[in-house]
Amino acid sequence: MFNQCIRLPTTLLSTQSTRAVFLLPSSSQRPSFISVARMATAAGNRVSDRIKHDHRELESYYNKMKSAKSDDEKVRWQNQFVWELARHSIAEELVVYPAMEKHVPDGLKLAEKDRSEHQIVKEKLYEFQQMEASDPSFIPAIDSLWETLGQHIKEEEQDDLPLLEKHIEEGDSQKMAASFDRTKHFVPTQSHPGAPDRPPYETVAGLMAAPIDKLMDMFKKFPSAEERKI
């Protein structure tokens, strides 16, 4: 069942590769755990700070994709955008939305709305991550994706996150922020719209897909650390 959900060939799942690719390869062109941790610290201590920081990064990657002068540059920013958005979305679904359901009045309804919006984004991201930079539909596809994602971000920052922060203690928000950061290290780095979108099933599917995604990442080009600065 989960093999169908993640839409990836099971032949890549050897025991050795499954163990190895949970760790990102040491490359100056791909974010390391250390660099990600430093960025998270700079972003702020509350969970809403972490999420907003991710949003600003995604917006920056989108704009750099749009302004890229070559197909090679477009591909690097495409890979970076997909890598960040896939991780961000799943971390929200595993950490943030369950907290909304638990602590916020009508939180279940709010979380379901956010999950349905995520599903649309995942479907569009799944199509976009397979596109060649030379495809005439490349820019229209990312524009369509960003239109949907941008509206979701706006509603999340204006309504959802302030409501969540209002109903949890600062210490709990900080613990959730740390959990959000940790979760992003172990989830898939590609979009899998057929996978479950809530724990515990999303956790299981993610653990199956993540090693394959990270193995594939080893053969992709990414922007340098200096280029990623916002």
XYZ file of C-alpha atoms in Angstrom:
230
model
C 0.000 0.000 0.000
C 2.652 2.499 0.995
C 4.751 1.670 -2.086
C 1.817 2.806 -4.197
C 1.352 5.936 -2.104
C 4.901 7.156 -2.553
C 4.963 6.320 -6.279
C 8.628 5.310 -6.309
C 10.441 2.139 -7.445
C 11.009 -0.283 -4.582
C 14.195 -1.556 -6.230
C 16.046 1.452 -4.813
C 15.309 0.338 -1.255
C 18.367 -1.694 -0.291
C 19.266 -2.069 3.364
C 22.553 -0.224 2.911
C 21.086 2.745 1.032
C 18.137 2.996 3.435
C 20.554 3.432 6.337
C 22.910 5.766 4.563
C 20.702 8.357 2.929
C 18.928 9.517 6.060
C 22.047 11.692 6.343
C 22.454 14.415 3.756
C 25.650 14.052 1.717
C 28.445 16.426 2.587
C 28.067 18.973 -0.212
C 28.565 22.715 -0.198
C 25.589 22.943 -2.538
C 23.099 21.265 -0.218
C 21.966 22.430 3.242
C 23.607 20.482 6.044
C 22.041 19.671 9.418
C 24.347 22.263 10.982
C 23.422 25.042 8.556
C 19.727 24.232 8.916
C 20.033 24.330 12.709
C 21.753 27.710 12.555
C 19.020 29.083 10.304
C 16.366 27.769 12.687
C 18.026 29.474 15.646
C 18.150 32.761 13.752
C 14.479 32.401 12.814
C 13.175 32.705 16.387
C 12.171 30.384 19.210
C 8.410 30.052 18.739
C 6.886 27.595 16.281
C 5.221 30.432 14.361
C 8.651 32.046 13.913
C 10.038 28.848 12.397
C 7.129 28.487 10.008
C 7.242 32.119 8.880
C 10.984 31.823 8.288
C 10.347 28.834 6.019
C 7.716 30.855 4.180
C 10.190 33.678 3.513
C 12.737 31.159 2.230
C 10.211 29.598 -0.125
C 9.229 32.995 -1.459
C 12.896 33.807 -2.054
C 13.457 30.513 -3.906
C 10.389 31.141 -6.055
C 11.586 34.616 -7.021
C 15.087 33.344 -7.802
C 13.615 30.634 -9.999
C 11.640 33.267 -11.876
C 14.686 35.491 -12.385
C 17.117 32.680 -13.290
C 19.148 33.374 -16.425
C 19.782 29.766 -17.477
C 18.105 26.374 -17.315
C 20.864 25.128 -15.014
C 20.112 27.920 -12.551
C 16.384 27.223 -12.770
C 16.962 23.558 -11.985
C 19.033 24.369 -8.895
C 16.293 26.606 -7.489
C 13.617 24.123 -8.510
C 15.383 21.411 -6.499
C 15.816 23.740 -3.527
C 12.169 24.839 -3.618
C 10.859 21.270 -3.828
C 13.254 20.098 -1.086
C 12.112 22.804 1.331
C 8.377 22.783 0.582
C 8.034 18.988 0.808
C 9.735 18.901 4.227
C 7.908 21.959 5.512
C 4.467 20.634 4.569
C 4.924 17.240 6.199
C 6.425 18.739 9.368
C 3.361 20.967 9.716
C 1.046 17.984 9.286
C 2.923 15.882 11.847
C 3.646 18.551 14.470
C 1.563 21.715 14.045
C -1.857 20.523 12.894
C -2.268 17.937 15.690
C -1.496 20.766 18.147
C -4.206 22.897 16.529
C -6.684 20.046 16.918
C -5.763 19.650 20.580
C -5.531 23.244 21.781
C -7.524 25.555 19.491
C -11.329 25.847 19.603
C -12.663 24.341 16.372
C -9.067 23.295 15.751
C -10.128 20.087 14.008
C -11.994 22.077 11.370
C -9.061 24.460 10.986
C -6.541 21.628 10.607
C -8.729 19.871 8.028
C -8.914 23.074 5.985
C -5.130 23.387 6.067
C -4.669 19.735 5.116
C -7.004 20.102 2.143
C -5.007 23.143 0.977
C -1.780 21.178 1.429
C -3.155 18.402 -0.757
C -3.695 20.810 -3.649
C -0.160 22.151 -3.179
C 1.270 18.608 -3.063
C -0.471 17.661 -6.299
C 0.925 20.724 -8.052
C 4.372 20.205 -6.544
C 4.377 16.571 -7.669
C 3.825 17.666 -11.260
C 6.321 20.527 -11.025
C 9.157 18.473 -9.507
C 9.181 16.256 -12.621
C 9.354 19.118 -15.117
C 12.395 20.080 -17.159
C 13.513 23.709 -16.928
C 13.321 23.947 -20.721
C 9.632 23.005 -20.691
C 7.502 25.998 -21.821
C 5.122 25.140 -18.974
C 7.852 25.413 -16.318
C 7.227 29.034 -15.291
C 3.415 28.844 -15.629
C 3.501 25.728 -13.424
C 5.476 27.366 -10.615
C 3.319 30.497 -10.889
C 0.186 28.389 -10.462
C 1.753 26.551 -7.532
C 2.827 29.784 -5.859
C -0.620 31.335 -6.301
C -2.138 28.462 -4.324
C 0.684 28.298 -1.791
C 0.834 32.070 -1.337
C -2.827 32.226 -0.377
C -2.352 29.369 2.087
C 0.666 31.144 3.614
C -1.276 34.393 3.958
C -4.162 32.716 5.791
C -1.824 30.673 7.961
C 0.197 33.697 9.077
C -2.774 36.028 9.566
C -5.213 33.607 11.195
C -4.005 30.105 12.049
C -0.642 30.716 13.698
C -1.745 33.652 15.902
C -4.683 31.525 17.061
C -2.421 28.617 17.915
C 0.065 30.822 19.779
C -2.819 32.358 21.740
C -3.859 28.974 23.113
C -0.468 27.502 24.046
C 2.217 28.539 26.509
C 5.448 30.065 25.204
C 7.416 27.084 26.470
C 5.143 24.694 24.596
C 5.548 26.763 21.446
C 9.332 26.566 21.794
C 9.194 22.787 22.282
C 6.970 22.511 19.218
C 9.448 24.615 17.236
C 12.249 22.210 18.172
C 10.076 19.235 17.221
C 9.216 20.907 13.907
C 12.936 21.345 13.140
C 13.776 17.747 14.081
C 10.925 16.344 12.024
C 12.130 18.100 8.876
C 15.372 16.094 9.052
C 13.608 12.726 8.677
C 10.728 13.318 6.247
C 10.603 13.001 2.441
C 12.193 15.720 0.319
C 9.856 15.205 -2.634
C 6.092 15.522 -2.936
C 4.076 12.295 -2.491
C 0.433 13.388 -2.771
C -0.864 9.818 -2.527
C 0.634 9.314 0.938
C -1.389 9.732 4.174
C -1.535 13.271 5.570
C -1.748 12.647 9.306
C 0.043 10.614 11.977
C 0.687 7.774 12.547
C 0.279 6.652 8.917
C 2.044 9.704 7.468
C 4.992 8.985 9.758
C 5.300 5.411 8.486
C 4.936 6.399 4.822
C 7.445 9.209 5.321
C 10.041 6.888 6.843
C 9.688 4.649 3.812
C 9.916 7.435 1.226
C 12.603 9.611 2.833
C 15.625 7.324 2.193
C 14.734 7.044 -1.506
C 14.206 10.798 -1.844
C 17.516 11.552 -0.167
C 19.316 9.036 -2.328
C 17.928 10.841 -5.371
C 18.970 14.205 -3.889
C 22.597 13.078 -3.953
C 22.546 13.304 -7.750
C 20.847 16.701 -7.998
C 22.268 20.219 -8.197
C 21.421 22.769 -5.510
C 22.289 26.450 -4.967
C 25.281 27.230 -2.773
C 24.886 28.310 0.851
C 25.804 31.858 -0.128
C 23.170 31.929 -2.876
C 20.485 30.675 -0.466
C 20.887 33.555 1.964
C 17.826 35.783 2.258
